[in-house]
């Protein structure tokens, strides 16, 4: 995983370096003030600038170090508290390292031979020229009077920085002569400290803590007298690359506004699962993946096209002739570290096949009351996970139930690896279907369908998208009968009383033999009442009920249903209800003369 992240970091840097100069020894920094001097080192003026980015020497872990030609007032002007003296010395020491560069002559004169007109004057004028204290805190850079570039931006300076970096790399290399475990080379030294990863959840006090993904901060993990990350054998270049790659994945995306006008990042390579887990994904060549957006917000036409193209192989023949790889990793922060929950690597072609299969497996019919027709429902992956989350009495999601991230991460894995979802998710979704007011929603039915089908080892009943007419298992038919009984009760009483679903759904699903005895007693009362009021409707509904009952041995129902049978019961109930919705509406329309 570190290798793939490191390769991505390299690609991102290559893209950036088309416009900017980027080398491992160089870095982007922001400048706030130009210190303008003359060739002879004479001070001219301070020029405040509106924070611009510039490429300069990269200094990691700044403590005890100064940057060449670009730093804060403490270093450049020996300005500020008692630490300034030491910092200024470091700055001058760094300058001396580069004293053979012709470009630096004016700066050296500023500090030495022409100090009275240079440094001393600048020091006197600083507070006056930059009146606000907060403006004095930014980086200061040297610029020659009337020159276009700043001194540190001269090509010769960059060259020298790179050169010195190589020499110091070689020096430290002699200390740890280890081959990098990621790139297999020994060009760069093995650093003891890696930079931090910035935005892995959870947030503490509204902020992301910077965390490490590779870290040996406990002595117990250190060996062979190697300090800290030197134990991981990752070279400086690869360490820099993987950190940049991962930070890019976690933050890439345009800034957009939501409906309330609040700005947020529309991540292109990241999905959050709940509040403590996030997933990042990319391809080896860092290409965009429209299929992922489908998981997030499926559009039936696009899904249909995806399934079609994958099954017919046309996409493979044209676009994906070249094999590209797809990667994804799921991360959670814990204290200062990052835990890798999951790592997936697959070919882009298999990835697309897996997504297409996922959609086929979660496709389920749903009656759309607005359009007055039944259509295929493709749930968002996140909504499927959401449908397992416990709810509060007011219908909002119970935040204490932290299973959301676990279920979402698990379903993601299921989708990409084409594996069966674990049965504990079935237990969870059935529990929500029994206890929540909205019951067996399309999302829950879709989830139950994929769990049952992918776990169906050699069993002969496969749940289909549409209602099943023949060869159904007993539990499925019981679910249908339950929906029909509910239908009759509703026709008789309306929604004045608690429906039989609230009172009997769990009972019927777990102990069918005794529950259905009770339910049929109750139904005969409803039927008698309905026959007196709406004879025609009573006869139609009863006929439909009798037809369903004929398909199974209604007087010999099992005492209990097992977990998978409970799932079949829920699906039978769901399918029957969708059918009833569409049937009722068609009838209503006829009566009202709409059709
Ligand atoms: Zn390396």
XYZ file of C-alpha atoms and ligand atoms in Angstrom:
596
model
C 0.000 0.000 0.000
C 2.830 2.417 0.867
C 4.382 1.567 -2.505
C 1.189 2.402 -4.411
C 0.693 5.612 -2.423
C 4.294 6.563 -3.082
C 3.832 6.033 -6.831
C 0.740 8.216 -6.728
C 2.678 10.953 -4.903
C 5.234 10.826 -7.694
C 2.533 11.218 -10.373
C 1.000 14.157 -8.541
C 4.366 15.826 -8.216
C 5.090 15.250 -11.899
C 1.802 16.944 -12.749
C 2.593 19.865 -10.485
C 6.141 20.206 -11.759
C 4.881 20.974 -15.236
C 4.282 24.457 -13.881
C 6.569 24.655 -10.927
C 10.022 23.539 -10.053
C 9.690 20.505 -7.801
C 12.421 18.358 -6.381
C 12.516 16.473 -3.123
C 14.900 19.132 -1.779
C 12.497 21.942 -2.743
C 9.127 22.957 -1.372
C 6.387 25.560 -1.769
C 6.208 28.278 0.883
C 4.267 31.507 1.252
C 6.050 34.885 1.391
C 4.553 38.033 2.929
C 7.414 40.530 2.703
C 10.124 41.269 0.152
C 13.325 42.711 1.583
C 14.632 44.887 -1.264
C 18.405 45.483 -1.332
C 20.998 46.851 -3.768
C 23.962 45.079 -5.387
C 26.288 46.516 -2.750
C 24.137 45.191 0.101
C 22.472 48.523 0.829
C 18.963 48.315 2.272
C 16.267 49.843 0.062
C 12.870 49.042 1.627
C 10.465 46.414 2.915
C 7.767 45.584 0.413
C 4.708 43.884 1.949
C 3.145 41.476 -0.558
C -0.136 39.715 -0.669
C 0.909 36.187 0.342
C 2.402 34.567 -2.770
C 3.651 31.002 -3.124
C 7.230 30.419 -4.029
C 9.534 27.442 -4.400
C 12.374 27.347 -1.919
C 14.542 24.997 0.090
C 12.554 22.226 1.764
C 13.263 22.081 5.475
C 11.520 19.237 7.254
C 11.034 19.369 11.006
C 12.002 23.020 11.172
C 13.188 22.996 14.784
C 16.886 23.874 14.959
C 17.099 24.638 11.261
C 16.899 27.755 9.125
C 15.880 27.987 5.476
C 18.109 29.411 2.803
C 17.266 33.058 1.948
C 13.648 32.804 3.012
C 12.510 32.715 6.605
C 10.785 34.674 9.361
C 11.900 37.945 10.951
C 13.586 36.084 13.813
C 15.950 34.321 11.422
C 16.402 37.036 8.789
C 16.549 40.133 11.043
C 17.321 38.702 14.469
C 13.997 40.290 15.442
C 11.899 39.180 18.405
C 12.357 37.350 21.681
C 15.506 35.842 23.100
C 15.323 32.806 20.807
C 15.874 35.104 17.822
C 19.636 35.285 18.325
C 20.096 31.537 17.999
C 17.722 31.380 15.023
C 19.532 34.221 13.290
C 22.852 32.424 13.752
C 21.439 29.344 12.088
C 20.216 31.487 9.195
C 23.665 33.030 8.683
C 25.313 29.630 8.975
C 23.050 28.340 6.206
C 23.929 31.352 4.012
C 27.645 30.649 4.453
C 27.128 27.152 3.071
C 26.162 28.808 -0.192
C 28.706 31.666 -0.091
C 30.430 30.584 -3.318
C 27.267 31.476 -5.286
C 27.619 34.770 -7.133
C 23.880 35.355 -6.673
C 24.353 35.582 -2.908
C 27.004 38.329 -2.925
C 24.585 41.228 -2.265
C 23.042 39.336 0.660
C 26.423 38.603 2.222
C 27.377 42.271 1.848
C 24.047 43.185 3.495
C 25.040 41.180 6.545
C 28.809 41.805 6.575
C 30.854 44.390 4.612
C 27.968 46.871 4.266
C 26.221 45.970 7.524
C 25.701 49.591 8.623
C 23.750 50.482 5.468
C 22.331 46.999 5.096
C 21.271 44.844 8.036
C 21.436 47.581 10.709
C 19.291 49.929 8.660
C 16.766 47.216 7.843
C 16.581 46.268 11.505
C 15.841 49.925 12.455
C 13.217 50.344 9.808
C 11.387 47.042 10.209
C 8.807 48.016 12.840
C 8.233 51.347 11.187
C 7.756 49.970 7.663
C 5.619 47.043 8.798
C 3.494 48.777 11.453
C 1.128 45.928 12.365
C 2.679 43.232 14.486
C 0.736 40.424 12.846
C 2.141 41.438 9.445
C 5.662 40.919 10.765
C 5.118 37.197 11.294
C 5.237 35.993 7.669
C 8.200 34.843 5.612
C 10.687 37.421 4.328
C 12.525 36.965 1.025
C 15.400 38.900 -0.555
C 14.896 40.773 -3.797
C 17.398 42.924 -5.669
C 16.266 46.445 -6.479
C 14.509 46.389 -9.866
C 15.022 42.629 -10.271
C 12.168 40.448 -11.425
C 13.022 37.271 -9.531
C 13.802 36.966 -5.865
C 17.321 35.844 -5.081
C 16.269 32.404 -3.848
C 14.350 31.899 -7.117
C 17.496 31.987 -9.253
C 18.180 28.737 -11.103
C 21.741 28.537 -9.739
C 20.391 28.674 -6.189
C 17.969 25.813 -6.849
C 20.754 23.759 -8.413
C 22.961 24.259 -5.409
C 20.184 23.325 -2.978
C 19.670 20.060 -4.850
C 23.400 19.420 -4.955
C 23.882 19.992 -1.222
C 20.855 17.809 -0.522
C 22.421 14.949 -2.485
C 25.697 15.293 -0.604
C 23.976 15.243 2.780
C 21.873 12.299 1.636
C 25.042 10.457 0.771
C 26.591 11.303 4.107
C 23.656 9.954 6.053
C 23.498 7.016 3.673
C 26.818 5.841 5.017
C 25.169 5.627 8.449
C 22.211 3.483 7.360
C 23.186 1.623 4.267
C 19.819 0.026 3.718
C 17.904 -0.577 0.555
C 14.518 1.130 0.551
C 11.780 -1.440 1.055
C 9.473 0.523 -1.258
C 11.533 1.526 -4.317
C 14.321 -1.005 -3.883
C 17.020 1.648 -4.348
C 19.513 3.166 -1.963
C 19.811 6.633 -3.502
C 18.207 8.336 -0.520
C 18.765 7.940 3.185
C 16.219 6.315 5.456
C 14.686 9.138 7.534
C 13.730 8.761 11.179
C 10.622 10.910 10.924
C 7.917 10.980 8.253
C 5.606 13.912 7.704
C 2.039 13.650 9.017
C -1.217 12.709 7.346
C -3.612 15.574 7.771
C -7.314 14.765 7.598
C -8.086 11.249 8.763
C -11.161 11.178 11.060
C -12.362 11.301 13.766
C -12.080 15.010 14.481
C -11.121 16.165 17.958
C -12.572 19.507 19.081
C -13.745 20.215 15.544
C -10.270 19.735 14.112
C -8.400 16.907 12.433
C -5.313 15.814 14.315
C -2.191 15.226 12.219
C -1.484 11.510 12.367
C 1.142 9.031 11.244
C 0.573 5.941 9.180
C 4.087 4.582 9.570
C 5.379 5.150 13.040
C 7.712 3.444 15.456
C 7.435 5.803 18.372
C 7.759 3.104 20.987
C 11.128 1.654 21.841
C 9.707 -1.847 21.775
C 9.376 -1.655 17.987
C 12.891 -0.434 17.401
C 15.597 -2.870 16.543
C 19.235 -3.093 15.500
C 19.865 0.314 17.073
C 17.791 2.016 14.392
C 15.830 4.994 15.575
C 12.113 5.455 14.926
C 11.078 5.182 11.272
C 14.536 4.112 10.238
C 13.104 0.728 11.231
C 10.636 0.833 8.356
C 13.379 1.042 5.678
C 11.467 3.632 3.683
C 13.753 6.109 1.934
C 13.321 9.878 2.166
C 11.948 10.133 -1.339
C 9.366 7.367 -0.913
C 8.393 8.716 2.523
C 7.782 12.149 1.041
C 5.886 10.626 -1.886
C 3.489 8.430 0.073
C 2.643 11.282 2.463
C 1.963 13.629 -0.438
C -0.034 10.953 -2.257
C -2.227 10.169 0.730
C -2.748 13.800 1.699
C -3.750 14.519 -1.869
C -6.285 11.649 -1.913
C -7.784 12.878 1.354
C -8.240 16.453 0.149
C -8.584 16.470 -3.659
C -11.760 17.931 -5.082
C -13.333 21.256 -5.994
C -14.684 23.633 -3.360
C -18.426 23.958 -3.818
C -21.326 25.463 -1.885
C -24.227 23.516 -0.411
C -27.842 24.707 -0.424
C -27.263 26.785 2.671
C -24.302 28.502 1.011
C -21.741 26.735 3.177
C -18.506 25.806 1.403
C -17.241 22.252 1.377
C -14.910 20.078 -0.688
C -16.597 17.729 -3.154
C -14.001 14.989 -2.759
C -12.988 13.185 -5.917
C -11.048 10.360 -4.265
C -12.498 10.043 -0.813
C -15.686 8.764 0.826
C -16.408 9.116 4.517
C -18.012 6.186 6.332
C -19.583 7.606 9.473
C -17.635 9.952 11.683
C -14.532 7.876 12.361
C -13.683 6.129 9.094
C -12.766 7.304 5.636
C -11.978 5.491 2.424
C -9.693 6.740 -0.340
C -9.359 5.222 -3.799
C -7.397 5.824 -6.949
C -6.068 4.142 -10.042
C -2.424 3.571 -10.751
C -2.514 6.199 -13.474
C -4.669 8.485 -11.360
C -7.624 8.525 -13.720
C -11.151 9.578 -12.839
C -13.650 6.831 -12.055
C -17.266 7.660 -12.900
C -18.355 4.220 -11.617
C -17.583 5.284 -8.061
C -20.008 8.173 -8.351
C -22.622 5.658 -9.360
C -22.170 3.884 -6.019
C -22.752 7.214 -4.351
C -25.668 8.406 -6.464
C -26.831 5.736 -8.881
C -28.542 6.883 -12.034
C -30.557 3.955 -13.455
C -29.645 4.732 -17.070
C -25.932 4.914 -16.304
C -26.098 1.770 -14.191
C -27.872 -0.061 -17.001
C -25.201 1.092 -19.447
C -22.443 0.009 -17.098
C -23.920 -3.465 -16.648
C -24.479 -3.756 -20.379
C -20.971 -2.650 -21.321
C -19.295 -4.912 -18.792
C -21.318 -7.979 -19.697
C -20.878 -7.480 -23.418
C -17.178 -6.731 -23.039
C -17.290 -3.708 -25.316
C -15.541 -1.484 -22.805
C -12.702 -3.912 -22.417
C -12.263 -4.068 -26.168
C -11.930 -0.333 -26.518
C -11.110 1.779 -23.525
C -9.427 -0.587 -21.136
C -7.133 -2.500 -23.386
C -4.281 -1.291 -21.247
C -4.495 -2.806 -17.811
C -4.774 -0.247 -15.068
C -5.064 -1.040 -11.405
C -7.601 0.179 -8.906
C -6.680 0.694 -5.251
C -8.672 1.555 -2.198
C -7.838 1.765 1.480
C -10.061 2.379 4.468
C -8.569 4.381 7.322
C -9.503 5.275 10.894
C -7.557 7.520 13.208
C -6.796 6.420 16.730
C -4.835 8.870 18.856
C -1.725 9.865 16.887
C -1.822 6.869 14.562
C -3.840 5.741 11.588
C -5.268 2.240 11.463
C -5.606 0.712 7.996
C -8.942 -1.113 8.129
C -8.891 -2.478 4.638
C -6.710 -2.544 1.540
C -8.059 -3.527 -1.874
C -6.104 -3.895 -5.086
C -7.783 -5.035 -8.269
C -7.551 -4.503 -12.018
C -9.676 -1.696 -13.361
C -11.546 -4.183 -15.511
C -12.373 -6.397 -12.524
C -13.319 -3.305 -10.572
C -15.849 -2.360 -13.236
C -17.158 -5.912 -13.390
C -17.545 -5.937 -9.627
C -19.499 -2.671 -9.627
C -21.786 -3.941 -12.377
C -22.362 -7.185 -10.437
C -23.051 -5.196 -7.298
C -25.803 -3.262 -9.032
C -27.344 -6.406 -10.475
C -27.382 -7.914 -7.001
C -28.962 -4.942 -5.252
C -31.493 -4.120 -7.991
C -35.042 -4.362 -6.653
C -38.486 -3.345 -7.892
C -40.058 -0.382 -6.195
C -43.433 1.194 -6.771
C -43.058 4.903 -7.414
C -46.218 6.655 -6.221
C -45.425 9.898 -8.064
C -44.867 8.261 -11.428
C -47.545 5.648 -10.655
C -45.378 2.817 -11.861
C -42.992 0.138 -10.668
C -39.332 0.638 -11.531
C -35.923 -0.736 -10.641
C -34.439 0.809 -7.533
C -30.654 1.065 -7.179
C -29.803 2.137 -3.662
C -26.745 4.171 -2.760
C -24.181 2.070 -0.979
C -24.208 4.530 1.876
C -28.001 4.363 2.187
C -27.831 0.590 2.451
C -25.429 0.978 5.356
C -27.635 3.709 6.802
C -30.650 1.400 6.719
C -28.952 -0.763 9.379
C -28.455 2.106 11.782
C -30.627 2.356 14.866
C -33.090 5.227 14.982
C -34.313 7.525 17.717
C -38.004 7.791 18.582
C -38.337 10.930 16.451
C -37.064 9.022 13.409
C -33.594 10.624 13.340
C -30.510 8.391 13.210
C -29.133 7.308 16.552
C -25.588 8.647 16.657
C -24.684 6.298 19.502
C -25.004 3.400 17.079
C -21.536 3.480 15.532
C -22.129 0.447 13.336
C -22.680 2.700 10.312
C -18.970 2.982 9.508
C -18.467 -0.727 10.077
C -21.351 -1.713 7.783
C -20.364 0.833 5.085
C -16.719 -0.291 5.069
C -17.855 -3.895 4.947
C -20.291 -3.327 2.046
C -17.597 -1.479 0.135
C -15.395 -4.511 0.495
C -18.265 -6.777 -0.550
C -18.904 -4.658 -3.645
C -15.292 -4.572 -4.836
C -14.337 -8.144 -4.029
C -17.626 -9.661 -5.188
C -17.866 -11.586 -1.927
C -20.929 -12.533 0.180
C -21.855 -9.968 2.846
C -21.513 -11.396 6.379
C -24.714 -12.623 8.007
C -24.419 -10.257 10.962
C -25.544 -7.528 8.576
C -28.674 -9.568 7.818
C -29.405 -9.754 11.552
C -28.984 -5.999 11.787
C -31.088 -5.047 8.791
C -33.915 -7.408 9.832
C -33.876 -5.893 13.282
C -34.310 -2.417 11.789
C -37.032 -3.696 9.422
C -38.946 -5.103 12.405
C -38.537 -2.194 14.781
C -38.499 0.915 12.596
C -41.627 2.697 11.532
C -40.750 2.552 7.844
C -40.366 -1.254 7.978
C -39.017 -3.107 4.953
C -37.883 -0.211 2.756
C -36.558 -0.674 -0.781
C -33.034 -0.216 0.577
C -33.500 -2.878 3.241
C -35.046 -5.266 0.721
C -32.079 -4.677 -1.613
C -29.639 -5.403 1.173
C -31.498 -8.557 2.236
C -31.580 -9.677 -1.400
C -27.824 -9.398 -1.935
C -27.053 -11.048 1.420
C -29.368 -14.002 0.751
C -28.244 -14.507 -2.838
C -24.525 -14.203 -2.279
C -24.681 -16.519 0.733
C -26.898 -19.025 -1.063
C -24.531 -21.969 -1.262
C -26.232 -24.543 -3.442
C -29.690 -23.561 -2.260
C -32.185 -23.305 -5.077
C -34.142 -20.169 -4.242
C -32.577 -16.993 -5.557
C -34.313 -13.732 -4.725
C -35.155 -11.849 -7.892
C -35.712 -8.194 -8.583
C -39.425 -8.672 -9.218
C -42.066 -10.591 -7.283
C -41.680 -14.339 -7.513
C -44.737 -16.244 -8.769
C -43.806 -19.909 -8.579
C -41.564 -22.229 -6.571
C -41.181 -20.022 -3.568
C -40.013 -21.139 -0.154
C -42.559 -21.210 2.654
C -41.067 -18.174 4.415
C -41.341 -16.037 1.271
C -45.028 -16.957 0.822
C -45.666 -16.262 4.522
C -44.260 -12.778 3.970
C -46.653 -12.331 1.027
C -49.612 -13.580 3.086
C -48.705 -11.198 5.859
C -48.755 -8.299 3.405
C -52.155 -9.437 2.113
C -53.569 -9.653 5.661
C -52.282 -6.166 6.292
C -53.953 -5.104 3.055
C -57.320 -6.486 4.203
C -57.030 -4.887 7.628
C -56.242 -1.543 6.038
C -59.219 -1.839 3.656
C -61.477 -2.561 6.649
C -60.220 -0.157 9.300
C -58.091 2.402 7.482
C -55.174 3.557 9.595
C -57.215 4.262 12.702
C -55.615 1.498 14.753
C -52.022 0.313 15.030
C -51.507 -1.870 11.977
C -50.859 -5.555 12.245
C -47.277 -4.886 11.153
C -46.462 -2.953 14.310
C -48.038 -5.648 16.442
C -47.397 -8.930 14.640
C -44.529 -8.583 12.143
C -41.808 -9.804 14.500
C -44.053 -12.556 15.826
C -44.967 -13.812 12.337
C -41.351 -13.708 11.206
C -39.992 -15.628 14.163
C -42.852 -18.020 15.149
C -45.010 -18.490 12.047
C -47.105 -21.479 13.235
C -48.582 -19.741 16.273
C -48.578 -16.222 14.813
C -50.527 -17.076 11.674
C -53.170 -18.911 13.746
C -53.816 -15.662 15.577
C -53.621 -13.573 12.421
C -56.245 -15.650 10.583
C -58.652 -15.344 13.549
C -58.209 -11.601 13.445
C -58.644 -11.583 9.692
C -62.003 -13.374 9.775
C -63.352 -10.502 11.912
C -62.009 -7.954 9.450
C -63.381 -9.900 6.526
C -66.902 -10.075 7.963
C -66.899 -6.339 8.583
C -65.521 -5.544 5.129
C -68.063 -7.819 3.415
C -70.901 -5.812 4.976
C -69.415 -2.517 3.836
C -67.628 -3.202 0.537
C -68.659 -6.644 -0.623
C -66.862 -6.519 -3.985
C -63.513 -5.501 -2.532
C -63.869 -8.065 0.301
C -64.341 -10.896 -2.176
C -61.418 -9.805 -4.382
C -59.020 -9.502 -1.461
C -60.104 -12.782 0.075
C -59.661 -14.538 -3.250
C -56.121 -13.199 -3.486
C -55.417 -14.346 0.052
C -56.769 -17.842 -0.643
C -54.577 -18.085 -3.761
C -51.474 -17.324 -1.731
C -52.477 -19.813 0.972
C -52.881 -22.560 -1.613
C -49.208 -22.384 -2.468
C -48.110 -23.697 0.922
C -49.415 -26.031 3.622
C -50.933 -23.260 5.673
C -51.973 -25.540 8.550
C -48.497 -26.954 8.913
C -46.217 -23.948 9.176
C -42.884 -24.408 10.927
C -42.675 -23.380 14.565
C -39.769 -21.023 13.859
C -37.932 -19.469 10.934
C -34.133 -19.471 10.778
C -32.169 -16.312 9.994
C -32.139 -16.786 6.196
C -35.852 -17.667 6.249
C -36.556 -14.471 8.127
C -34.834 -12.694 5.260
C -37.026 -14.527 2.732
C -40.093 -13.589 4.767
C -39.130 -9.905 4.641
C -38.522 -10.049 0.889
C -41.830 -11.849 0.224
C -43.581 -9.192 2.281
C -41.789 -6.392 0.417
C -42.491 -7.757 -3.079
C -46.157 -8.397 -2.282
C -46.582 -4.857 -0.995
C -45.076 -3.308 -4.132
C -47.482 -5.414 -6.167
C -50.424 -4.288 -4.057
C -49.449 -0.632 -4.396
C -49.407 -0.845 -8.168
C -52.647 -2.928 -8.242
C -54.561 -0.511 -5.996
C -53.467 2.510 -7.932
C -54.440 0.964 -11.269
C -57.894 0.217 -9.839
C -58.283 3.688 -8.344
C -57.388 5.218 -11.656
C -59.943 3.121 -13.450
C -62.649 4.125 -11.000
C -61.768 7.772 -11.378
C -61.666 7.396 -15.121
C -58.055 8.525 -15.365
C -56.808 5.595 -17.364
Zn 12.432 4.456 -1.725
